[in-house]
PDB file of C-alpha atoms in Angstrom:
ATOM      1  CA  MET A1122      -6.071 -16.776  54.397  1.00  0.00           C
ATOM      2  CA  SER A1123      -3.692 -19.579  55.187  1.00  0.00           C
ATOM      3  CA  ILE A1124      -0.869 -18.352  57.398  1.00  0.00           C
ATOM      4  CA  GLY A1125       2.114 -20.626  56.959  1.00  0.00           C
ATOM      5  CA  THR A1126       5.335 -21.327  55.145  1.00  0.00           C
ATOM      6  CA  ASN A1127       5.600 -20.474  51.478  1.00  0.00           C
ATOM      7  CA  THR A1128       8.705 -22.076  49.916  1.00  0.00           C
ATOM      8  CA  ALA A1129       7.251 -23.509  46.710  1.00  0.00           C
ATOM      9  CA  ALA A1130       6.808 -20.284  44.765  1.00  0.00           C
ATOM     10  CA  GLY A1131       8.100 -16.756  44.489  1.00  0.00           C
ATOM     11  CA  HIS A1132      11.357 -17.151  42.544  1.00  0.00           C
ATOM     12  CA  ILE A1133      12.282 -13.814  40.941  1.00  0.00           C
ATOM     13  CA  ASP A1134      14.840 -14.062  38.144  1.00  0.00           C
ATOM     14  CA  VAL A1135      16.262 -10.901  36.543  1.00  0.00           C
ATOM     15  CA  ARG A1136      18.489 -11.731  33.562  1.00  0.00           C
ATOM     16  CA  ASP A1137      20.725  -9.172  31.843  1.00  0.00           C
ATOM     17  CA  VAL A1138      18.079  -6.441  32.014  1.00  0.00           C
ATOM     18  CA  ASN A1139      18.506  -2.991  30.472  1.00  0.00           C
ATOM     19  CA  ILE A1140      16.050  -0.143  31.053  1.00  0.00           C
ATOM     20  CA  SER A1141      16.140   3.352  29.586  1.00  0.00           C
ATOM     21  CA  PHE A1142      13.704   6.250  29.319  1.00  0.00           C
ATOM     22  CA  LYS A1143      13.477   9.652  27.697  1.00  0.00           C
ATOM     23  CA  ALA A1144      13.651  12.898  29.649  1.00  0.00           C
ATOM     24  CA  ARG A1145      13.491  16.254  27.867  1.00  0.00           C
ATOM     25  CA  GLY A1146      14.463  14.629  24.607  1.00  0.00           C
ATOM     26  CA  THR A1147      17.466  12.817  26.094  1.00  0.00           C
ATOM     27  CA  VAL A1148      17.723   9.050  26.507  1.00  0.00           C
ATOM     28  CA  ILE A1149      18.617   8.130  30.096  1.00  0.00           C
ATOM     29  CA  ASN A1150      20.149   4.701  30.659  1.00  0.00           C
ATOM     30  CA  ALA A1151      18.745   3.813  34.067  1.00  0.00           C
ATOM     31  CA  VAL A1152      19.639   0.125  34.419  1.00  0.00           C
ATOM     32  CA  LYS A1153      22.375  -1.721  32.550  1.00  0.00           C
ATOM     33  CA  SER A1154      22.959  -5.481  32.264  1.00  0.00           C
ATOM     34  CA  VAL A1155      21.491  -6.316  35.666  1.00  0.00           C
ATOM     35  CA  THR A1156      21.297  -9.961  36.657  1.00  0.00           C
ATOM     36  CA  LEU A1157      20.025 -10.940  40.098  1.00  0.00           C
ATOM     37  CA  ASN A1158      17.558 -13.280  41.762  1.00  0.00           C
ATOM     38  CA  VAL A1159      15.366 -13.783  44.803  1.00  0.00           C
ATOM     39  CA  GLN A1160      14.929 -17.378  45.851  1.00  0.00           C
ATOM     40  CA  PRO A1161      11.534 -18.617  47.130  1.00  0.00           C
ATOM     41  CA  GLY A1162      10.992 -17.372  50.672  1.00  0.00           C
ATOM     42  CA  GLU A1163      14.115 -15.190  50.642  1.00  0.00           C
ATOM     43  CA  PHE A1164      14.455 -11.579  51.771  1.00  0.00           C
ATOM     44  CA  VAL A1165      16.691  -9.612  49.394  1.00  0.00           C
ATOM     45  CA  SER A1166      17.511  -5.905  49.479  1.00  0.00           C
ATOM     46  CA  LEU A1167      18.724  -3.506  46.788  1.00  0.00           C
ATOM     47  CA  ILE A1168      20.859  -0.606  47.968  1.00  0.00           C
ATOM     48  CA  GLY A1169      22.926   1.997  46.193  1.00  0.00           C
ATOM     49  CA  PRO A1170      23.414   5.722  45.619  1.00  0.00           C
ATOM     50  CA  SER A1171      20.473   7.947  44.729  1.00  0.00           C
ATOM     51  CA  GLY A1172      19.415   7.656  41.105  1.00  0.00           C
ATOM     52  CA  CYS A1173      21.044   4.266  40.569  1.00  0.00           C
ATOM     53  CA  GLY A1174      17.888   2.641  39.177  1.00  0.00           C
ATOM     54  CA  LYS A1175      16.690   0.678  42.215  1.00  0.00           C
ATOM     55  CA  SER A1176      13.100   1.858  41.971  1.00  0.00           C
ATOM     56  CA  THR A1177      13.121   1.568  38.183  1.00  0.00           C
ATOM     57  CA  LEU A1178      14.161  -2.064  38.471  1.00  0.00           C
ATOM     58  CA  MET A1179      11.519  -2.811  41.102  1.00  0.00           C
ATOM     59  CA  ASN A1180       8.841  -1.173  38.969  1.00  0.00           C
ATOM     60  CA  ALA A1181       9.870  -3.468  36.130  1.00  0.00           C
ATOM     61  CA  VAL A1182       9.509  -6.533  38.383  1.00  0.00           C
ATOM     62  CA  ALA A1183       6.109  -5.180  39.469  1.00  0.00           C
ATOM     63  CA  GLY A1184       5.122  -4.952  35.800  1.00  0.00           C
ATOM     64  CA  PHE A1185       4.782  -1.153  35.762  1.00  0.00           C
ATOM     65  CA  THR A1186       7.871  -0.471  33.625  1.00  0.00           C
ATOM     66  CA  LYS A1187       8.954  -2.157  30.407  1.00  0.00           C
ATOM     67  CA  VAL A1188      12.534  -3.300  29.876  1.00  0.00           C
ATOM     68  CA  ASP A1189      14.533  -2.583  26.729  1.00  0.00           C
ATOM     69  CA  ASN A1190      15.907  -6.110  26.656  1.00  0.00           C
ATOM     70  CA  GLY A1191      16.746  -8.983  28.948  1.00  0.00           C
ATOM     71  CA  ALA A1192      14.275 -11.160  30.854  1.00  0.00           C
ATOM     72  CA  LEU A1193      12.165 -10.767  33.987  1.00  0.00           C
ATOM     73  CA  LEU A1194      10.775 -14.057  35.267  1.00  0.00           C
ATOM     74  CA  LEU A1195       8.583 -15.085  38.178  1.00  0.00           C
ATOM     75  CA  ASP A1196       8.607 -18.827  38.787  1.00  0.00           C
ATOM     76  CA  GLY A1197       9.923 -19.334  35.264  1.00  0.00           C
ATOM     77  CA  LYS A1198       7.230 -17.270  33.535  1.00  0.00           C
ATOM     78  CA  ARG A1199       7.881 -13.916  31.904  1.00  0.00           C
ATOM     79  CA  ILE A1200       6.552 -10.850  33.709  1.00  0.00           C
ATOM     80  CA  ARG A1201       4.456  -8.960  31.176  1.00  0.00           C
ATOM     81  CA  GLY A1202       2.533  -6.602  33.433  1.00  0.00           C
ATOM     82  CA  PRO A1203       1.135  -6.138  36.963  1.00  0.00           C
ATOM     83  CA  GLY A1204      -0.425  -9.153  38.657  1.00  0.00           C
ATOM     84  CA  SER A1205      -1.914 -10.315  41.946  1.00  0.00           C
ATOM     85  CA  ASP A1206       1.077 -12.639  42.372  1.00  0.00           C
ATOM     86  CA  ARG A1207       3.086  -9.529  43.354  1.00  0.00           C
ATOM     87  CA  GLY A1208       2.154  -7.281  46.244  1.00  0.00           C
ATOM     88  CA  VAL A1209       3.653  -3.781  46.133  1.00  0.00           C
ATOM     89  CA  VAL A1210       4.287  -1.345  48.989  1.00  0.00           C
ATOM     90  CA  PHE A1211       5.572   2.175  48.299  1.00  0.00           C
ATOM     91  CA  GLN A1212       6.934   4.891  50.572  1.00  0.00           C
ATOM     92  CA  GLN A1213       3.673   6.820  50.218  1.00  0.00           C
ATOM     93  CA  TYR A1214       0.844   5.111  52.052  1.00  0.00           C
ATOM     94  CA  SER A1215      -1.636   5.140  49.132  1.00  0.00           C
ATOM     95  CA  LEU A1216      -4.613   4.240  51.285  1.00  0.00           C
ATOM     96  CA  PHE A1217      -8.162   5.146  50.299  1.00  0.00           C
ATOM     97  CA  PRO A1218      -9.049   7.927  52.775  1.00  0.00           C
ATOM     98  CA  TRP A1219     -12.799   7.269  52.535  1.00  0.00           C
ATOM     99  CA  MET A1220     -12.440   3.612  53.558  1.00  0.00           C
ATOM    100  CA  THR A1221     -11.836   2.176  57.001  1.00  0.00           C
ATOM    101  CA  VAL A1222      -8.701   0.192  57.737  1.00  0.00           C
ATOM    102  CA  ARG A1223     -10.456  -3.135  57.185  1.00  0.00           C
ATOM    103  CA  LYS A1224     -12.156  -1.987  53.988  1.00  0.00           C
ATOM    104  CA  ASN A1225      -8.775  -0.839  52.658  1.00  0.00           C
ATOM    105  CA  VAL A1226      -7.337  -4.279  53.362  1.00  0.00           C
ATOM    106  CA  GLU A1227     -10.340  -6.008  51.804  1.00  0.00           C
ATOM    107  CA  PHE A1228     -10.253  -3.938  48.602  1.00  0.00           C
ATOM    108  CA  GLY A1229      -8.020  -6.246  46.554  1.00  0.00           C
ATOM    109  CA  LEU A1230      -9.968  -9.291  47.696  1.00  0.00           C
ATOM    110  CA  LYS A1231     -13.215  -7.627  46.664  1.00  0.00           C
ATOM    111  CA  MET A1232     -11.764  -6.985  43.199  1.00  0.00           C
ATOM    112  CA  GLN A1233     -10.954 -10.692  42.996  1.00  0.00           C
ATOM    113  CA  GLY A1234     -14.557 -11.622  43.770  1.00  0.00           C
ATOM    114  CA  VAL A1235     -13.913 -13.032  47.238  1.00  0.00           C
ATOM    115  CA  SER A1236     -17.055 -13.237  49.358  1.00  0.00           C
ATOM    116  CA  ALA A1237     -17.678 -10.656  52.073  1.00  0.00           C
ATOM    117  CA  ALA A1238     -17.313 -13.239  54.841  1.00  0.00           C
ATOM    118  CA  LYS A1239     -13.965 -14.507  53.549  1.00  0.00           C
ATOM    119  CA  ARG A1240     -12.715 -10.974  52.979  1.00  0.00           C
ATOM    120  CA  GLU A1241     -13.455 -10.052  56.553  1.00  0.00           C
ATOM    121  CA  THR A1242     -11.798 -13.189  57.917  1.00  0.00           C
ATOM    122  CA  GLN A1243      -8.611 -12.700  55.908  1.00  0.00           C
ATOM    123  CA  ALA A1244      -8.397  -8.997  56.683  1.00  0.00           C
ATOM    124  CA  ARG A1245      -8.966  -9.464  60.406  1.00  0.00           C
ATOM    125  CA  THR A1246      -6.399 -12.301  60.548  1.00  0.00           C
ATOM    126  CA  LEU A1247      -3.682 -10.111  59.062  1.00  0.00           C
ATOM    127  CA  LEU A1248      -4.666  -7.056  61.069  1.00  0.00           C
ATOM    128  CA  GLY A1249      -4.383  -9.161  64.196  1.00  0.00           C
ATOM    129  CA  LEU A1250      -0.940 -10.352  63.131  1.00  0.00           C
ATOM    130  CA  THR A1251       0.258  -6.751  62.878  1.00  0.00           C
ATOM    131  CA  GLY A1252      -1.437  -5.419  66.011  1.00  0.00           C
ATOM    132  CA  LEU A1253      -4.028  -3.396  64.095  1.00  0.00           C
ATOM    133  CA  LEU A1254      -7.225  -5.302  64.761  1.00  0.00           C
ATOM    134  CA  ALA A1255      -8.380  -2.746  67.337  1.00  0.00           C
ATOM    135  CA  PHE A1256      -8.210  -0.088  64.595  1.00  0.00           C
ATOM    136  CA  GLU A1257     -10.122  -1.969  61.895  1.00  0.00           C
ATOM    137  CA  ASN A1258     -12.933   0.612  61.854  1.00  0.00           C
ATOM    138  CA  HIS A1259     -10.678   3.674  61.935  1.00  0.00           C
ATOM    139  CA  TYR A1260      -9.983   5.813  58.881  1.00  0.00           C
ATOM    140  CA  PRO A1261      -6.449   6.550  57.604  1.00  0.00           C
ATOM    141  CA  SER A1262      -6.613  10.152  58.881  1.00  0.00           C
ATOM    142  CA  GLN A1263      -6.930   8.756  62.389  1.00  0.00           C
ATOM    143  CA  LEU A1264      -3.702   6.725  62.175  1.00  0.00           C
ATOM    144  CA  SER A1265      -0.031   7.510  62.713  1.00  0.00           C
ATOM    145  CA  GLY A1266       2.465   7.163  59.870  1.00  0.00           C
ATOM    146  CA  GLY A1267       3.710   3.812  61.118  1.00  0.00           C
ATOM    147  CA  MET A1268       0.170   2.484  61.430  1.00  0.00           C
ATOM    148  CA  LYS A1269      -0.702   3.635  57.907  1.00  0.00           C
ATOM    149  CA  GLN A1270       2.307   1.798  56.530  1.00  0.00           C
ATOM    150  CA  ARG A1271       1.357  -1.335  58.442  1.00  0.00           C
ATOM    151  CA  VAL A1272      -2.078  -1.136  56.821  1.00  0.00           C
ATOM    152  CA  GLY A1273      -0.391  -0.762  53.441  1.00  0.00           C
ATOM    153  CA  ILE A1274       1.686  -3.888  54.046  1.00  0.00           C
ATOM    154  CA  VAL A1275      -1.353  -5.841  55.222  1.00  0.00           C
ATOM    155  CA  ARG A1276      -3.319  -4.746  52.150  1.00  0.00           C
ATOM    156  CA  ALA A1277      -0.476  -5.972  49.909  1.00  0.00           C
ATOM    157  CA  LEU A1278      -0.444  -9.317  51.734  1.00  0.00           C
ATOM    158  CA  ALA A1279      -4.213  -9.819  51.792  1.00  0.00           C
ATOM    159  CA  THR A1280      -4.418 -11.226  48.247  1.00  0.00           C
ATOM    160  CA  SER A1281      -1.809 -13.903  49.103  1.00  0.00           C
ATOM    161  CA  PRO A1282       0.892 -12.782  46.649  1.00  0.00           C
ATOM    162  CA  GLN A1283       3.914 -14.957  45.963  1.00  0.00           C
ATOM    163  CA  VAL A1284       6.289 -12.027  46.368  1.00  0.00           C
ATOM    164  CA  LEU A1285       6.272  -8.693  48.157  1.00  0.00           C
ATOM    165  CA  LEU A1286       7.953  -5.722  46.469  1.00  0.00           C
ATOM    166  CA  MET A1287       8.788  -2.860  48.839  1.00  0.00           C
ATOM    167  CA  ASP A1288      10.166   0.495  47.693  1.00  0.00           C
ATOM    168  CA  GLU A1289      11.533   2.536  50.623  1.00  0.00           C
ATOM    169  CA  PRO A1290       8.455   1.634  52.719  1.00  0.00           C
ATOM    170  CA  PHE A1291       9.833   3.202  55.907  1.00  0.00           C
ATOM    171  CA  GLY A1292      11.552   6.200  54.331  1.00  0.00           C
ATOM    172  CA  ALA A1293       8.991   8.740  55.568  1.00  0.00           C
ATOM    173  CA  LEU A1294       9.003   7.514  59.188  1.00  0.00           C
ATOM    174  CA  ASP A1295      10.946   8.891  62.129  1.00  0.00           C
ATOM    175  CA  SER A1296      13.896   6.789  63.316  1.00  0.00           C
ATOM    176  CA  GLN A1297      12.140   5.263  66.325  1.00  0.00           C
ATOM    177  CA  THR A1298       9.025   4.266  64.366  1.00  0.00           C
ATOM    178  CA  ARG A1299      11.231   2.981  61.548  1.00  0.00           C
ATOM    179  CA  SER A1300      13.092   0.692  63.950  1.00  0.00           C
ATOM    180  CA  VAL A1301       9.820  -0.721  65.274  1.00  0.00           C
ATOM    181  CA  MET A1302       8.524  -1.267  61.732  1.00  0.00           C
ATOM    182  CA  GLN A1303      11.692  -3.117  60.774  1.00  0.00           C
ATOM    183  CA  GLU A1304      11.178  -5.506  63.674  1.00  0.00           C
ATOM    184  CA  ILE A1305       7.483  -5.978  62.822  1.00  0.00           C
ATOM    185  CA  LEU A1306       8.348  -6.685  59.192  1.00  0.00           C
ATOM    186  CA  THR A1307      11.052  -9.233  59.934  1.00  0.00           C
ATOM    187  CA  ASN A1308       8.715 -11.012  62.366  1.00  0.00           C
ATOM    188  CA  MET A1309       5.934 -11.086  59.750  1.00  0.00           C
ATOM    189  CA  TRP A1310       8.334 -12.351  57.109  1.00  0.00           C
ATOM    190  CA  GLN A1311       9.564 -15.167  59.359  1.00  0.00           C
ATOM    191  CA  ARG A1312       5.991 -16.302  59.828  1.00  0.00           C
ATOM    192  CA  LEU A1313       4.737 -15.946  56.244  1.00  0.00           C
ATOM    193  CA  ARG A1314       8.000 -16.658  54.376  1.00  0.00           C
ATOM    194  CA  LEU A1315       7.124 -14.719  51.257  1.00  0.00           C
ATOM    195  CA  SER A1316       9.835 -13.759  48.803  1.00  0.00           C
ATOM    196  CA  VAL A1317      10.669 -10.092  49.406  1.00  0.00           C
ATOM    197  CA  LEU A1318      12.532  -7.617  47.193  1.00  0.00           C
ATOM    198  CA  PHE A1319      13.198  -4.575  49.367  1.00  0.00           C
ATOM    199  CA  ILE A1320      14.628  -1.210  48.293  1.00  0.00           C
ATOM    200  CA  THR A1321      16.277   1.081  50.816  1.00  0.00           C
ATOM    201  CA  HIS A1322      18.931   3.785  51.209  1.00  0.00           C
ATOM    202  CA  ASP A1323      19.502   2.686  54.808  1.00  0.00           C
ATOM    203  CA  ILE A1324      22.469   0.292  55.156  1.00  0.00           C
ATOM    204  CA  GLU A1325      21.618  -0.836  58.690  1.00  0.00           C
ATOM    205  CA  GLU A1326      18.036  -1.527  57.606  1.00  0.00           C
ATOM    206  CA  ALA A1327      19.183  -3.636  54.663  1.00  0.00           C
ATOM    207  CA  ILE A1328      21.482  -5.736  56.837  1.00  0.00           C
ATOM    208  CA  PHE A1329      18.950  -6.158  59.641  1.00  0.00           C
ATOM    209  CA  LEU A1330      16.192  -7.385  57.325  1.00  0.00           C
ATOM    210  CA  SER A1331      17.957  -9.299  54.579  1.00  0.00           C
ATOM    211  CA  ASP A1332      19.336 -12.695  53.687  1.00  0.00           C
ATOM    212  CA  ARG A1333      21.268 -11.134  50.809  1.00  0.00           C
ATOM    213  CA  ILE A1334      22.005  -7.603  49.626  1.00  0.00           C
ATOM    214  CA  TYR A1335      22.742  -6.385  46.120  1.00  0.00           C
ATOM    215  CA  VAL A1336      24.755  -3.162  46.010  1.00  0.00           C
ATOM    216  CA  MET A1337      24.179  -1.175  42.806  1.00  0.00           C
ATOM    217  CA  THR A1338      26.476   1.226  41.026  1.00  0.00           C
ATOM    218  CA  ALA A1339      25.767   4.825  40.139  1.00  0.00           C
ATOM    219  CA  ARG A1340      23.663   5.310  37.009  1.00  0.00           C
ATOM    220  CA  PRO A1341      23.414   3.403  34.828  1.00  0.00           C
ATOM    221  CA  GLY A1342      22.664   0.983  37.636  1.00  0.00           C
ATOM    222  CA  ARG A1343      24.550  -2.288  37.571  1.00  0.00           C
ATOM    223  CA  VAL A1344      25.224  -4.875  40.259  1.00  0.00           C
ATOM    224  CA  LYS A1345      28.467  -3.907  41.969  1.00  0.00           C
ATOM    225  CA  ALA A1346      28.419  -6.542  44.705  1.00  0.00           C
ATOM    226  CA  GLU A1347      26.292  -9.346  46.116  1.00  0.00           C
ATOM    227  CA  ILE A1348      26.606  -9.753  49.871  1.00  0.00           C
ATOM    228  CA  GLU A1349      25.378 -12.613  52.041  1.00  0.00           C
ATOM    229  CA  VAL A1350      24.060 -11.668  55.486  1.00  0.00           C
ATOM    230  CA  PRO A1351      25.023 -14.550  57.814  1.00  0.00           C
ATOM    231  CA  LEU A1352      23.407 -13.090  60.936  1.00  0.00           C
ATOM    232  CA  PRO A1353      21.126 -15.535  62.784  1.00  0.00           C
ATOM    233  CA  ARG A1354      17.353 -15.161  63.017  1.00  0.00           C
ATOM    234  CA  PRO A1355      15.186 -14.083  64.726  1.00  0.00           C
ATOM    235  CA  ARG A1356      16.808 -10.667  64.652  1.00  0.00           C
ATOM    236  CA  LYS A1357      16.572  -8.045  67.359  1.00  0.00           C
ATOM    237  CA  PRO A1358      17.676  -4.385  67.298  1.00  0.00           C
ATOM    238  CA  GLU A1359      20.475  -5.028  69.798  1.00  0.00           C
ATOM    239  CA  MET A1360      22.331  -7.134  67.213  1.00  0.00           C
ATOM    240  CA  MET A1361      23.186  -3.859  65.431  1.00  0.00           C
ATOM    241  CA  ASP A1362      25.963  -3.464  68.047  1.00  0.00           C
ATOM    242  CA  ASN A1363      27.416  -6.847  67.038  1.00  0.00           C
ATOM    243  CA  PRO A1364      30.977  -6.470  65.611  1.00  0.00           C
ATOM    244  CA  GLU A1365      30.003  -8.517  62.550  1.00  0.00           C
ATOM    245  CA  PHE A1366      27.039  -6.204  61.900  1.00  0.00           C
ATOM    246  CA  VAL A1367      29.216  -3.106  62.311  1.00  0.00           C
ATOM    247  CA  ALA A1368      31.840  -4.537  59.931  1.00  0.00           C
ATOM    248  CA  MET A1369      29.179  -5.172  57.277  1.00  0.00           C
ATOM    249  CA  VAL A1370      27.897  -1.603  57.617  1.00  0.00           C
ATOM    250  CA  ARG A1371      31.421  -0.307  57.122  1.00  0.00           C
ATOM    251  CA  SER A1372      32.036  -2.457  54.013  1.00  0.00           C
ATOM    252  CA  ILE A1373      28.752  -1.527  52.318  1.00  0.00           C
ATOM    253  CA  LYS A1374      29.160   2.152  53.201  1.00  0.00           C
ATOM    254  CA  LYS A1375      32.555   2.087  51.475  1.00  0.00           C
ATOM    255  CA  LEU A1376      31.062   0.527  48.336  1.00  0.00           C
ATOM    256  CA  ILE A1377      28.288   3.101  48.135  1.00  0.00           C
ATOM    257  CA  ARG A1378      30.663   5.974  48.849  1.00  0.00           C
ATOM    258  CA  GLU A1379      32.808   4.860  45.918  1.00  0.00           C
ATOM    259  CA  GLU A1380      29.793   4.989  43.639  1.00  0.00           C
ATOM    260  CA  SER A1381      28.591   8.331  44.987  1.00  0.00           C
ATOM    261  CA  LEU A1382      32.048   9.844  44.406  1.00  0.00           C
ATOM    262  CA  ALA A1383      32.210   8.315  40.930  1.00  0.00           C
ATOM    263  CA  ALA A1384      28.816   9.779  40.070  1.00  0.00           C
ATOM    264  CA  MET A1385      29.826  13.161  41.454  1.00  0.00           C
ATOM    265  CA  GLY A1386      33.035  13.083  39.436  1.00  0.00           C
ATOM    266  CA  SER A1387      31.122  12.251  36.277  1.00  0.00           C
ATOM    267  CA  GLU A1388      28.704  15.125  36.840  1.00  0.00           C
ATOM    268  CA  LEU A1389      31.527  17.577  37.531  1.00  0.00           C
ATOM    269  CA  SER A1390      33.387  16.394  34.447  1.00  0.00           C
ATOM    270  CA  GLU A1391      30.285  16.820  32.281  1.00  0.00           C
ATOM    271  CA  GLY A1392      29.924  20.305  33.742  1.00  0.00           C
ATOM    272  CA  GLY A1393      33.367  21.273  32.500  1.00  0.00           C
ATOM    273  CA  CYS A1394      35.450  20.828  35.669  1.00  0.00           C
ATOM    274  CA  GLU A1395      38.759  19.887  34.062  1.00  0.00           C
ATOM    275  CA  GLY A1396      41.414  18.137  36.065  1.00  0.00           C
ATOM    276  CA  PHE A1397      38.966  16.417  38.398  1.00  0.00           C
ATOM    277  CA  SER A1398      39.920  12.787  38.993  1.00  0.00           C
ATOM    278  CA  MET A1399      39.690  10.088  41.630  1.00  0.00           C
ATOM    279  CA  GLU A1400      40.845   6.572  42.312  1.00  0.00           C
ATOM    280  CA  ILE A1401      38.673   3.713  43.508  1.00  0.00           C
ATOM    281  CA  GLY A1402      40.523   1.380  45.830  1.00  0.00           C
ATOM    282  CA  PRO A1403      39.873  -2.353  46.504  1.00  0.00           C
ATOM    283  CA  ASP A1404      36.793  -3.067  48.604  1.00  0.00           C
ATOM    284  CA  GLY A1405      37.179  -6.578  49.970  1.00  0.00           C
ATOM    285  CA  VAL A1406      33.605  -7.572  49.083  1.00  0.00           C
ATOM    286  CA  ARG A1407      32.919 -10.001  46.242  1.00  0.00           C
ATOM    287  CA  ASN A1408      32.781  -7.801  43.161  1.00  0.00           C
ATOM    288  CA  VAL A1409      30.583  -9.044  40.339  1.00  0.00           C
ATOM    289  CA  LEU A1410      31.171  -6.282  37.775  1.00  0.00           C
TER     290      LEU A1410
END
């Protein structure tokens, strides 16, 4: 595997996408008129209240979920299903328990017909990059949660995808391990420069990792705000005490709180709670609704 800068490919373009599904005979509008993009080599996060359609949208970009209308493009070509040009990492580790760490990483390469020698070289290169080479012959049951997720990320990277799609990858980890994984990921991203679309509920995590953040509304999920993250790289955990970082956390928390309250009000209203109302004040962040 060639470890270097990747700026020529990996442009994700989501254009006016709508996604709905049926649940117990009722049509649920999950995503409505969403337009966003990830530039080649850019790290972009999606954040918003629970149930706002973040994962649904990512699954559509991955090719797992069909859209009702609108366009999903990767480097100008329509996304019509899953492909090796997109690596996917979920919150659950999804490792094969009967395979060693290295064999897990090599699996996708084997499916592509890559020779055993090349598979081993590529797997060991990436495992070395993430500090896992010493565990290449261990099985998943012998690893900690953070180590399992590192293996999952390495496996997604092994086939040299143009983009990496990550859905709450650190959500199941304790706070200390999560912080370490954030630093490992941002260091890997700086070296590989893949395009990353990252979903999280954690505001500090989104700011620490991202170049840009899209804040989504309550369901049906729309883009409420697009926020640039001007913080310099490389990034270290201590920058979370920076006044600019703290101010961004406060602004995004306000946006998400507005949406959570709006969703709660809608649910209470539908449940017959008459007289319930609320006002949404100005937020000071560029609003794109």
